[in-house]
Short mmCIF file of C-alpha atoms in Angstrom, two decimals:
data_model
loop_
_atom_site.label_atom_id
_atom_site.label_comp_id
_atom_site.label_asym_id
_atom_site.label_seq_id
_atom_site.Cartn_x
_atom_site.Cartn_y
_atom_site.Cartn_z
CA MET K 682 0.11 -0.08 0.05
CA LEU K 683 2.70 2.34 0.99
CA HIS K 684 5.96 1.75 -0.97
CA LEU K 685 9.31 3.63 -0.64
CA GLU K 686 11.98 2.92 -3.14
CA ASN K 687 15.62 4.22 -2.72
CA VAL K 688 14.46 7.35 -1.04
CA VAL K 689 17.18 9.79 -0.43
CA SER K 690 16.21 12.81 1.77
CA GLY K 691 17.49 15.32 4.23
CA TYR K 692 17.78 18.96 5.06
CA GLY K 693 19.21 21.13 2.42
CA LYS K 694 22.63 19.77 1.51
CA ILE K 695 22.73 17.40 4.53
CA GLU K 696 21.69 13.99 3.34
CA ILE K 697 20.06 11.88 6.25
CA LEU K 698 18.35 9.04 4.41
CA HIS K 699 20.70 7.28 1.91
CA GLY K 700 18.42 5.26 -0.15
CA VAL K 701 15.65 3.64 1.92
CA THR K 702 13.38 0.98 0.52
CA LEU K 703 10.39 -0.34 2.41
CA ASP K 704 6.97 -1.68 1.96
CA VAL K 705 3.81 -1.51 4.05
CA ARG K 706 1.05 -3.81 2.83
CA THR K 707 -2.67 -3.40 3.51
CA GLY K 708 -3.71 -4.47 7.05
CA GLU K 709 -0.22 -4.69 8.48
CA VAL K 710 1.38 -3.08 11.31
CA VAL K 711 4.92 -2.16 10.37
CA SER K 712 7.47 -0.83 12.90
CA ILE K 713 10.54 1.10 12.13
CA ILE K 714 12.97 1.19 14.93
CA GLY K 715 16.37 2.76 15.27
CA PRO K 716 18.47 4.81 17.59
CA ASN K 717 18.59 8.57 17.79
CA GLY K 718 19.86 10.24 14.61
CA SER K 719 19.11 7.14 12.47
CA GLY K 720 16.73 9.10 10.30
CA LYS K 721 13.32 7.90 11.70
CA SER K 722 11.75 11.31 11.89
CA THR K 723 13.28 12.42 8.55
CA LEU K 724 11.56 9.34 7.04
CA PHE K 725 8.28 10.43 8.66
CA LYS K 726 8.64 14.06 7.28
CA THR K 727 9.47 12.78 3.92
CA VAL K 728 6.51 10.45 3.61
CA MET K 729 4.20 13.29 4.68
CA GLY K 730 5.51 15.75 2.23
CA PHE K 731 7.20 18.08 4.69
CA LEU K 732 10.61 17.27 3.09
CA THR K 733 10.96 16.57 -0.65
CA PRO K 734 13.16 13.51 -1.41
CA ALA K 735 16.22 14.36 -3.44
CA ALA K 736 16.04 10.86 -5.21
CA GLY K 737 13.83 7.86 -5.20
CA ALA K 738 10.01 7.35 -5.29
CA ILE K 739 7.12 7.12 -2.87
CA ARG K 740 4.01 5.39 -3.91
CA PHE K 741 0.74 5.09 -2.03
CA ASP K 742 -2.34 3.08 -3.11
CA GLY K 743 -0.72 2.47 -6.61
CA ARG K 744 -0.06 6.36 -7.17
CA GLU K 745 3.09 8.26 -6.99
CA ILE K 746 3.15 10.71 -4.21
CA THR K 747 6.72 11.77 -4.38
CA GLY K 748 7.23 15.54 -3.76
CA LEU K 749 3.57 16.32 -3.16
CA PRO K 750 2.84 19.06 -0.52
CA PRO K 751 1.48 17.69 2.85
CA GLU K 752 -2.17 18.77 2.20
CA GLU K 753 -2.19 16.75 -1.02
CA ILE K 754 -0.76 13.68 0.65
CA ILE K 755 -3.33 13.86 3.36
CA ARG K 756 -6.17 14.22 0.77
CA ARG K 757 -4.91 10.75 -0.46
CA GLN K 758 -5.99 9.56 2.95
CA ILE K 759 -2.67 8.98 4.77
CA SER K 760 -2.93 10.59 8.18
CA CYS K 761 -0.34 10.93 10.86
CA VAL K 762 0.48 11.76 14.40
CA PRO K 763 3.75 13.84 14.65
CA GLN K 764 6.26 13.44 17.42
CA GLY K 765 5.68 15.36 20.67
CA ARG K 766 2.55 16.95 22.03
CA CYS K 767 0.67 18.32 19.13
CA THR K 768 -2.90 19.12 20.23
CA PHE K 769 -4.45 22.58 19.89
CA PRO K 770 -4.17 23.24 23.67
CA HIS K 771 -6.79 25.89 24.10
CA MET K 772 -9.46 24.06 22.08
CA THR K 773 -11.80 21.39 23.50
CA VAL K 774 -11.35 17.79 22.72
CA LYS K 775 -14.43 17.97 20.46
CA GLU K 776 -12.94 20.97 18.49
CA ASN K 777 -9.71 19.24 18.21
CA LEU K 778 -11.32 16.31 16.60
CA GLU K 779 -13.52 18.44 14.37
CA LEU K 780 -10.40 20.05 12.98
CA GLY K 781 -9.18 16.60 12.20
CA GLY K 782 -11.96 16.41 9.73
CA TYR K 783 -10.72 19.61 8.07
CA ILE K 784 -10.43 18.13 4.60
CA HIS K 785 -14.01 16.86 4.59
CA ARG K 786 -16.20 19.64 2.94
CA ASN K 787 -19.29 18.05 4.07
CA ARG K 788 -20.52 18.75 7.77
CA GLN K 789 -22.38 15.48 7.88
CA GLU K 790 -19.29 13.63 7.02
CA VAL K 791 -17.55 15.30 9.90
CA SER K 792 -20.14 14.34 12.55
CA ARG K 793 -20.28 10.77 11.15
CA ALA K 794 -16.45 10.45 11.56
CA LEU K 795 -16.80 12.04 15.05
CA GLU K 796 -19.36 9.47 16.08
CA GLU K 797 -17.02 6.62 14.84
CA VAL K 798 -14.13 7.98 16.57
CA PHE K 799 -15.92 8.52 19.77
CA ALA K 800 -17.03 4.92 19.50
CA GLN K 801 -13.39 3.86 19.29
CA PHE K 802 -12.24 6.22 22.04
CA PRO K 803 -15.17 6.33 24.62
CA ILE K 804 -12.85 8.05 27.04
CA LEU K 805 -12.66 11.01 24.69
CA LYS K 806 -16.38 11.27 24.29
CA GLU K 807 -16.68 11.58 28.08
CA ARG K 808 -13.88 14.28 27.95
CA ARG K 809 -15.18 16.06 24.87
CA ARG K 810 -15.79 19.38 26.53
CA ALA K 811 -12.41 19.47 28.36
CA VAL K 812 -9.81 21.78 27.00
CA ALA K 813 -7.18 19.48 25.36
CA GLY K 814 -4.28 21.19 27.28
CA SER K 815 -5.79 20.02 30.58
CA LEU K 816 -5.69 16.36 29.71
CA SER K 817 -2.91 13.90 30.70
CA GLY K 818 -0.20 13.02 28.37
CA GLY K 819 -1.77 9.71 27.46
CA GLU K 820 -5.12 11.26 26.86
CA GLN K 821 -3.56 13.90 24.64
CA GLN K 822 -1.86 11.07 22.73
CA MET K 823 -5.26 9.62 22.16
CA VAL K 824 -6.77 12.87 21.10
CA GLU K 825 -3.95 13.06 18.46
CA MET K 826 -4.67 9.53 17.32
CA ALA K 827 -8.33 10.05 17.21
CA ARG K 828 -7.96 13.39 15.33
CA ALA K 829 -5.77 11.51 12.75
CA LEU K 830 -8.51 9.08 12.41
CA MET K 831 -11.08 11.74 11.61
CA LEU K 832 -9.77 11.71 8.09
CA ARG K 833 -10.84 8.04 7.63
CA PRO K 834 -7.25 7.24 6.63
CA LYS K 835 -6.27 4.31 4.58
CA ALA K 836 -3.02 4.31 6.48
CA LEU K 837 -1.84 5.79 9.70
CA LEU K 838 1.68 6.91 10.50
CA LEU K 839 2.66 7.29 14.13
CA ASP K 840 5.95 9.02 15.04
CA GLU K 841 7.19 7.90 18.36
CA PRO K 842 3.78 7.80 19.99
CA LEU K 843 5.17 6.28 23.26
CA LEU K 844 7.65 9.17 23.91
CA GLY K 845 7.30 10.59 27.43
CA LEU K 846 4.39 8.34 28.51
CA ALA K 847 4.25 6.17 31.67
CA PRO K 848 4.61 2.35 30.96
CA LYS K 849 1.12 1.70 31.83
CA VAL K 850 -0.06 4.34 29.50
CA ARG K 851 2.12 3.06 26.72
CA GLY K 852 0.33 -0.24 26.93
CA VAL K 853 -2.95 1.44 26.40
CA ILE K 854 -1.81 3.27 23.39
CA LEU K 855 -0.37 0.13 21.85
CA ASP K 856 -3.60 -1.73 22.57
CA LYS K 857 -5.29 1.01 20.72
CA VAL K 858 -3.00 0.56 17.71
CA LEU K 859 -3.71 -3.24 17.81
CA GLU K 860 -7.44 -2.55 17.94
CA LEU K 861 -7.28 -0.21 15.04
CA ASN K 862 -5.34 -2.92 13.13
CA ALA K 863 -7.92 -5.63 14.08
CA ALA K 864 -10.47 -3.45 12.52
CA GLY K 865 -8.65 -3.49 9.22
CA GLY K 866 -6.34 -0.44 9.65
CA THR K 867 -2.78 -0.19 8.18
CA VAL K 868 -0.29 1.35 10.56
CA LEU K 869 3.34 2.49 10.19
CA LEU K 870 4.77 2.91 13.58
CA ILE K 871 8.05 4.69 14.05
CA GLU K 872 9.33 4.10 17.53
CA GLN K 873 12.53 4.16 19.50
CA ASN K 874 11.17 1.81 22.08
CA ALA K 875 12.39 -1.26 20.15
CA ARG K 876 10.94 -4.12 22.22
CA ARG K 877 7.41 -2.79 22.41
CA ALA K 878 7.42 -1.82 18.79
CA LEU K 879 8.66 -5.09 17.60
CA GLU K 880 6.24 -7.12 19.79
CA ILE K 881 3.25 -5.61 18.11
CA ALA K 882 4.59 -5.48 14.46
CA HIS K 883 3.84 -7.91 11.76
CA ARG K 884 7.08 -6.81 10.05
CA ALA K 885 9.72 -4.30 11.13
CA TYR K 886 12.64 -2.52 9.68
CA VAL K 887 15.71 -1.35 11.76
CA LEU K 888 17.06 1.99 10.53
CA GLU K 889 20.58 2.94 11.21
CA LEU K 890 22.55 5.97 9.89
CA GLY K 891 19.95 6.56 7.17
CA ARG K 892 20.03 2.91 5.86
CA ILE K 893 17.89 -0.07 6.55
CA ARG K 894 20.16 -2.43 8.47
CA PHE K 895 17.73 -5.37 9.21
CA GLU K 896 14.29 -6.30 8.17
CA GLY K 897 11.85 -9.12 8.79
CA PRO K 898 8.86 -10.14 10.84
CA GLY K 899 8.62 -8.54 14.22
CA GLY K 900 8.93 -11.64 16.25
CA GLU K 901 11.99 -12.78 14.17
CA LEU K 902 13.85 -9.59 14.71
CA LEU K 903 12.87 -9.58 18.26
CA ALA K 904 14.48 -13.13 18.59
CA ASP K 905 17.56 -12.10 16.47
CA LYS K 906 20.65 -12.13 18.59
CA LYS K 907 22.35 -9.11 16.94
CA VAL K 908 19.14 -6.93 17.04
CA ARG K 909 18.68 -7.87 20.67
CA ARG K 910 22.24 -6.98 21.57
CA LEU K 911 22.31 -3.74 19.52
CA TYR K 912 18.78 -2.34 20.17
CA ILE K 913 17.32 -4.03 23.24
CA GLY K 914 20.49 -4.18 25.14
CA GLU K 915 21.13 -7.76 26.09
CA MET U 690 -27.33 36.63 25.22
CA ALA U 691 -30.30 35.60 23.16
CA ARG U 692 -30.28 36.35 19.41
CA GLY U 693 -32.99 38.92 19.59
CA ALA U 694 -31.44 40.81 22.45
CA LYS U 695 -28.12 40.77 20.59
CA LEU U 696 -29.66 42.17 17.41
CA LEU U 697 -31.47 44.88 19.43
CA THR U 698 -28.04 45.87 21.11
CA LEU U 699 -26.41 46.13 17.86
CA GLY U 700 -29.33 48.08 16.26
CA VAL U 701 -29.29 50.63 19.17
CA LEU U 702 -25.51 50.86 19.05
CA PHE U 703 -25.54 51.50 15.28
CA ALA U 704 -28.25 54.18 15.52
CA GLY U 705 -26.32 55.85 18.35
CA LEU U 706 -23.13 55.94 16.25
CA VAL U 707 -24.93 57.35 13.29
CA GLY U 708 -26.78 59.95 15.38
CA LEU U 709 -23.83 60.81 17.52
CA PRO U 710 -21.97 63.30 15.36
CA PHE U 711 -25.10 65.52 15.18
CA PHE U 712 -24.78 66.11 18.91
CA LEU U 713 -20.90 66.83 18.88
CA THR U 714 -18.76 69.49 17.34
CA GLY U 715 -15.22 70.48 17.02
CA TYR U 716 -12.93 68.72 19.35
CA LYS U 717 -15.35 66.06 20.58
CA LEU U 718 -16.35 64.95 17.12
CA ARG U 719 -12.67 64.92 16.12
CA PHE U 720 -11.87 62.79 19.14
CA VAL U 721 -14.77 60.30 18.41
CA THR U 722 -13.61 59.96 14.84
CA TRP U 723 -10.08 59.36 15.94
CA LEU U 724 -11.31 56.72 18.44
CA LEU U 725 -13.31 54.93 15.71
CA MET U 726 -10.22 54.86 13.57
CA TRP U 727 -8.29 53.27 16.39
CA VAL U 728 -10.90 50.71 16.91
CA GLY U 729 -10.71 49.77 13.39
CA LEU U 730 -6.86 49.77 13.37
CA ALA U 731 -6.70 47.53 16.36
CA SER U 732 -9.40 45.21 15.02
CA THR U 733 -7.40 44.94 11.75
CA TRP U 734 -4.24 44.06 13.62
CA ASN U 735 -6.15 41.51 15.50
CA LEU U 736 -7.60 40.07 12.35
CA PHE U 737 -4.23 38.80 11.39
CA SER U 738 -1.94 38.74 14.50
CA GLY U 739 -4.62 38.04 17.11
CA TYR U 740 -5.90 34.95 15.39
CA THR U 741 -2.79 33.46 13.86
CA GLY U 742 -0.30 34.43 16.63
CA TYR U 743 2.06 36.02 14.12
CA ILE U 744 2.92 39.27 15.79
CA ASN U 745 3.05 42.02 13.12
CA PHE U 746 5.29 44.78 14.43
CA GLY U 747 5.02 46.83 11.40
CA PRO U 748 1.38 47.32 10.43
CA VAL U 749 2.10 51.02 10.08
CA ALA U 750 3.87 50.16 6.89
CA PHE U 751 0.56 49.53 5.26
CA PHE U 752 -1.05 52.49 6.93
CA GLY U 753 1.58 54.74 5.62
CA VAL U 754 1.59 53.19 2.19
CA GLY U 755 -2.04 53.83 1.94
CA ALA U 756 -1.65 57.39 3.02
CA TYR U 757 1.08 58.16 0.53
CA VAL U 758 -0.66 56.35 -2.41
CA THR U 759 -3.85 58.23 -1.84
CA ALA U 760 -1.90 61.54 -1.35
CA VAL U 761 0.39 61.14 -4.43
CA LEU U 762 -2.49 60.22 -6.67
CA MET U 763 -4.65 63.06 -5.53
CA VAL U 764 -1.77 65.70 -5.51
CA LYS U 765 0.22 64.65 -8.53
CA ALA U 766 -2.26 62.98 -10.77
CA GLY U 767 -5.40 64.72 -9.82
CA VAL U 768 -7.34 61.60 -9.08
CA SER U 769 -10.28 62.16 -6.86
CA PHE U 770 -10.44 60.74 -3.27
CA PHE U 771 -12.44 57.51 -3.61
CA PRO U 772 -10.55 56.15 -6.72
CA ALA U 773 -7.28 57.06 -5.12
CA LEU U 774 -8.18 55.33 -1.85
CA LEU U 775 -9.29 52.25 -3.88
CA ALA U 776 -5.79 52.12 -5.58
CA ALA U 777 -4.18 52.52 -2.23
CA GLY U 778 -5.98 49.49 -0.78
CA VAL U 779 -5.18 47.34 -3.86
CA LEU U 780 -1.45 48.30 -3.88
CA ALA U 781 -1.05 47.77 -0.15
CA GLY U 782 -2.74 44.38 -0.58
CA ILE U 783 -0.15 43.44 -3.30
CA ALA U 784 2.70 44.78 -1.06
CA ALA U 785 1.38 42.69 1.88
CA LEU U 786 1.38 39.54 -0.24
CA LEU U 787 4.87 40.25 -1.61
CA LEU U 788 6.06 40.79 1.94
CA GLY U 789 4.26 37.73 3.03
CA VAL U 790 6.15 35.28 0.68
CA PRO U 791 9.39 35.53 2.52
CA THR U 792 8.22 36.62 6.08
CA LEU U 793 5.40 34.15 6.59
CA ARG U 794 7.84 31.33 6.67
CA ILE U 795 9.52 32.54 9.90
CA ARG U 796 7.96 32.55 13.21
CA GLY U 797 8.04 34.27 16.64
CA ALA U 798 10.40 37.16 17.28
CA TYR U 799 11.96 36.81 13.82
CA PHE U 800 8.61 37.52 12.14
CA ALA U 801 8.13 40.67 14.43
CA ILE U 802 11.58 41.78 13.49
CA ALA U 803 11.08 41.29 9.82
CA THR U 804 7.90 43.24 9.71
CA LEU U 805 9.45 46.03 11.93
CA ALA U 806 12.35 46.28 9.59
CA PHE U 807 9.92 46.37 6.66
CA SER U 808 7.95 49.33 8.16
CA GLU U 809 11.22 51.22 8.75
CA ALA U 810 12.29 50.52 5.19
CA THR U 811 9.10 51.82 3.73
CA ARG U 812 9.51 55.03 5.86
CA SER U 813 13.01 55.44 4.51
CA LEU U 814 12.07 54.76 0.90
CA THR U 815 9.25 57.31 1.15
CA LEU U 816 11.56 59.75 2.58
CA ASN U 817 14.10 59.22 -0.19
CA LEU U 818 11.73 58.97 -3.20
CA SER U 819 11.47 62.85 -2.99
CA GLY U 820 10.47 63.16 -6.67
CA LEU U 821 7.24 61.45 -5.95
CA THR U 822 6.68 62.05 -2.27
CA GLU U 823 8.42 65.36 -1.63
CA GLY U 824 10.47 63.46 1.00
CA GLY U 825 10.79 65.17 4.36
CA LYS U 826 8.85 68.24 3.26
CA GLY U 827 5.62 66.22 3.37
CA LEU U 828 2.59 66.40 1.10
CA MET U 829 -0.30 68.79 1.31
CA LEU U 830 -3.64 67.41 0.25
CA PRO U 831 -6.55 69.28 -1.14
CA ILE U 832 -8.45 70.61 1.87
CA TYR U 833 -11.91 69.18 2.41
CA ASN U 834 -13.33 70.70 5.53
CA ASN U 835 -16.30 68.41 6.39
CA ALA U 836 -15.94 66.61 9.75
CA TYR U 837 -19.21 64.67 9.16
CA PHE U 838 -17.80 63.25 5.94
CA PHE U 839 -14.68 61.84 7.72
CA TYR U 840 -16.69 60.70 10.63
CA PHE U 841 -19.00 58.63 8.38
CA VAL U 842 -16.42 57.17 6.09
CA ILE U 843 -14.29 56.07 9.11
CA LEU U 844 -17.41 54.70 10.76
CA GLY U 845 -18.37 52.77 7.72
CA LEU U 846 -14.89 51.33 7.29
CA THR U 847 -14.80 50.31 11.16
CA VAL U 848 -18.12 48.65 10.92
CA ALA U 849 -16.92 46.74 7.74
CA VAL U 850 -13.83 45.68 9.49
CA VAL U 851 -15.60 44.40 12.65
CA ALA U 852 -18.25 42.69 10.58
CA THR U 853 -15.48 40.92 8.41
CA VAL U 854 -13.73 39.74 11.68
CA ALA U 855 -17.11 38.53 13.03
CA PHE U 856 -17.71 36.72 9.86
CA ILE U 857 -14.37 35.09 9.57
CA GLN U 858 -14.63 33.88 13.16
CA ARG U 859 -17.54 31.71 12.08
CA THR U 860 -15.92 30.23 8.97
CA ARG U 861 -13.43 27.37 8.27
CA PHE U 862 -11.04 30.11 7.54
CA GLY U 863 -11.25 31.61 11.00
CA ILE U 864 -10.84 28.18 12.74
CA THR U 865 -7.82 27.53 10.45
CA LEU U 866 -6.14 30.73 11.57
CA VAL U 867 -6.71 29.78 15.21
CA SER U 868 -5.26 26.39 14.63
CA ILE U 869 -2.24 27.97 13.18
CA ARG U 870 -1.78 29.94 16.43
CA GLU U 871 -2.48 26.88 18.62
CA ASP U 872 -0.10 24.52 16.80
CA GLU U 873 0.94 25.18 13.21
CA VAL U 874 2.61 21.77 12.76
CA ALA U 875 -0.72 19.90 13.95
CA SER U 876 -2.58 22.15 11.60
CA GLN U 877 -0.50 21.08 8.55
CA VAL U 878 -0.69 17.51 9.61
CA LEU U 879 -4.46 17.76 9.18
CA GLY U 880 -4.22 18.95 5.63
CA VAL U 881 -4.22 22.66 6.22
CA ASN U 882 -2.35 24.74 3.73
CA THR U 883 -1.18 27.09 6.41
CA PHE U 884 0.83 29.28 4.16
CA LEU U 885 -2.06 30.22 1.82
CA ASN U 886 -4.29 30.91 4.89
CA LYS U 887 -1.75 33.09 6.51
CA MET U 888 -1.24 35.07 3.15
CA ALA U 889 -4.93 35.59 2.83
CA ALA U 890 -5.30 37.08 6.26
CA PHE U 891 -2.13 39.09 5.97
CA GLY U 892 -3.25 40.54 2.60
CA LEU U 893 -6.66 41.44 3.77
CA SER U 894 -5.14 43.20 6.88
CA GLY U 895 -2.82 45.16 4.57
CA VAL U 896 -5.80 46.33 2.56
CA PHE U 897 -7.74 47.60 5.53
CA LEU U 898 -4.74 49.27 7.10
CA ALA U 899 -4.03 51.19 3.80
CA LEU U 900 -7.70 52.30 3.63
CA TYR U 901 -7.39 53.84 7.12
CA GLY U 902 -4.13 55.47 6.06
CA GLY U 903 -5.66 56.98 2.93
CA ILE U 904 -8.70 58.42 4.84
CA TYR U 905 -6.37 59.61 7.62
CA ALA U 906 -4.27 61.55 5.01
CA TYR U 907 -7.26 63.25 3.43
CA TRP U 908 -8.51 64.03 6.92
CA GLN U 909 -5.33 65.55 8.18
CA THR U 910 -4.60 67.29 4.82
CA PHE U 911 -0.94 67.10 5.43
CA ILE U 912 1.27 64.03 5.82
CA GLU U 913 4.96 63.36 6.19
CA PRO U 914 6.90 60.10 6.47
CA GLY U 915 7.82 60.52 10.08
CA GLU U 916 4.15 60.69 11.03
CA VAL U 917 2.22 58.12 8.94
CA PHE U 918 5.19 55.52 9.22
CA ASN U 919 5.40 56.30 12.98
CA VAL U 920 6.47 53.07 14.90
CA LEU U 921 4.48 54.10 17.74
CA TYR U 922 1.31 53.67 15.74
CA SER U 923 2.22 50.00 15.23
CA VAL U 924 2.83 49.72 19.04
CA GLN U 925 -0.46 51.29 19.72
CA MET U 926 -2.38 48.83 17.62
CA LEU U 927 -0.60 46.03 19.38
CA VAL U 928 -1.05 47.34 22.96
CA MET U 929 -4.79 48.20 22.35
CA THR U 930 -5.35 44.54 21.16
CA PHE U 931 -3.57 43.05 23.97
CA LEU U 932 -5.24 45.40 26.52
CA GLY U 933 -8.58 44.30 25.29
CA GLY U 934 -7.85 40.68 24.55
CA SER U 935 -6.26 39.46 21.24
CA GLY U 936 -7.99 36.81 19.23
CA THR U 937 -11.43 37.89 20.20
CA LEU U 938 -13.83 40.01 18.32
CA LEU U 939 -14.66 42.66 21.07
CA GLY U 940 -11.18 42.61 22.72
CA PRO U 941 -9.54 45.08 20.34
CA ILE U 942 -12.60 47.34 20.43
CA VAL U 943 -12.68 47.40 24.18
CA GLY U 944 -8.91 47.94 24.27
CA ALA U 945 -8.90 50.79 21.74
CA VAL U 946 -11.81 52.58 23.62
CA VAL U 947 -10.37 52.13 27.02
CA LEU U 948 -6.72 53.06 26.06
CA GLY U 949 -7.78 55.83 23.68
CA ALA U 950 -10.12 57.44 26.20
CA MET U 951 -7.70 56.95 29.08
CA THR U 952 -4.81 58.51 27.25
CA GLU U 953 -6.88 61.39 26.03
CA TYR U 954 -8.09 62.03 29.62
CA LEU U 955 -4.71 61.60 31.38
CA TRP U 956 -3.05 63.80 28.74
CA ALA U 957 -5.58 66.54 29.30
CA THR U 958 -5.25 66.24 33.13
CA PHE U 959 -1.55 65.50 33.65
CA THR U 960 0.02 66.78 30.37
CA TYR U 961 3.75 66.34 31.37
CA VAL U 962 3.52 62.98 33.19
CA TYR U 963 0.48 61.20 31.61
CA LEU U 964 2.70 58.54 29.90
CA ILE U 965 3.71 57.30 33.39
CA PHE U 966 0.10 56.59 34.10
CA VAL U 967 -0.47 54.97 30.70
CA GLY U 968 2.64 52.73 31.37
CA VAL U 969 1.49 51.71 34.74
CA LEU U 970 -1.93 50.79 33.30
CA ILE U 971 -0.34 48.58 30.62
CA VAL U 972 1.97 46.89 33.02
CA ALA U 973 -1.00 46.27 35.45
CA THR U 974 -2.90 44.70 32.61
CA VAL U 975 -0.29 42.34 31.67
CA LEU U 976 0.32 41.29 35.18
CA PHE U 977 -3.18 40.86 36.31
CA LEU U 978 -5.27 40.28 33.17
CA PRO U 979 -2.94 38.46 30.85
CA ASP U 980 -5.85 37.74 28.50
CA GLY U 981 -6.94 41.42 28.34
CA VAL U 982 -9.91 43.02 29.77
CA TRP U 983 -12.44 41.44 27.45
CA GLY U 984 -10.56 38.00 27.62
CA TYR U 985 -10.95 38.14 31.40
CA CYS U 986 -14.64 38.75 31.11
CA VAL U 987 -15.18 35.88 28.74
CA GLN U 988 -13.17 33.51 31.14
CA THR U 989 -15.05 34.34 34.19
CA GLN U 990 -18.24 33.85 32.31
CA SER U 991 -17.23 30.44 30.93
CA ARG U 992 -16.01 29.45 34.34
CA ARG U 993 -19.35 30.30 35.92
CA ARG U 994 -21.11 28.31 33.28
CA ARG U 995 -18.81 25.29 33.86
CA ARG U 996 -19.56 25.46 37.58
CA ALA U 997 -23.25 25.45 36.89
CA GLN U 998 -22.88 22.35 34.58
CA PRO U 999 -20.00 20.28 35.80
CA ALA U 1000 -18.08 18.17 33.15
CA PRO U 1001 -18.07 14.36 33.66
CA VAL U 1002 -15.18 13.20 35.88
CA LEU U 1003 -13.12 10.31 34.87
CA GLU U 1004 -11.01 7.48 36.33
#
């Protein structure tokens, strides 16, 4: 569904990704793990159109999206949750979600999407009138995920959703990812927390210094001695 | 407030503003006209900076451009007032868009510095293009001695500005602008073309500022670069908006009226030290009412409403 071929990207003259090829198939959870500075966020920004690749091609749903601006890529129904807290802090949860439906021109479509999202995240329905900035970190992360789902995406990209969350809350977020996947959603998860990310992934890629170092089914990588030693710390 | 009561208030207010000049003369009429202009200028500043959070520190550039385009067209080309004013609005709109292309990519203090630099540059340019603008000598416009005319032109423009802001607040465009202020990256991630939206708001604010500048020039009959490009005008728009509450419809109106009336009163009473009082007032507002006078009212109101209807508690 999402296919990157030899993507080279970076900031100005500084090349960060030196030719990355990867595949995300419909209905999969694919994790990308790697240490700081390996190019995980650059990959995210390149797929979403915030950075234009210097070479290579990105295809989504059979069509080329290389070099399109973010709003066009989002119109093709890829949605994403960027790294770090990214809610609109002074707006209520409901307003945050409604803005998630920004690209829908039709009001009914927005309210239908809102109902669906509330069904998936009952906690947010109860909190809908609260100002997003007053929620806990985990709840805000859920607002961001729910907001991304307002687009009714074909694929969801998550950039380090576990960053800065308590272990218990991390479990809740990952359960949500699995739940979405069980309902037919395709997820690309970029995560530094290697063990957790590999546990829930169908397939995974290990990124290092801008290149794919290992790839394979999540469980296989998790069992791989080299990966364990380098990225999980055994 | 119910819809009917709201409409009635608006109607009474409007009738009052239309009837007002016939009860005033001379200084008082001039003061009210001046106040209405500042209500409009602060609202225009708020239209862009209040909603998007991009602090424009050089709005006076467009005010001055408007004043000079109107004046030059009237004096040097013999164009009559309204066509000259229209041309000023269009030109300033284009100037705002051209300035927006490089500056709307930078944020925070950098955007403020860039706009401040632009307004100083336009002042310098006007000063040095003396073939066209007469430089530091200033320009004398045809005298039109009709205080009612200027009152009603400024009233009309200010009503238009406030109505535009009220309208924008209810549209997708308005929500988009607020989302840019709240978190621009999040906004982009939802598919908002933030650059285009910022450009539209910035261009529109440029047009309105220039219209005020043009009317001001004709009203004052004499302009010179040091006055219509005065940095303090920019500061005043900013202070009035923050005093009342930025990012709200009524904030800049409240701020302009409060600061305008207060300055005038203090100036008349304590001519030599009045700025000390104005300064204390501004510092006090920032310390005790960080969301402005109107922002404070809105907050207490919503707090009271929330108390009356508690939100569901979880966990």
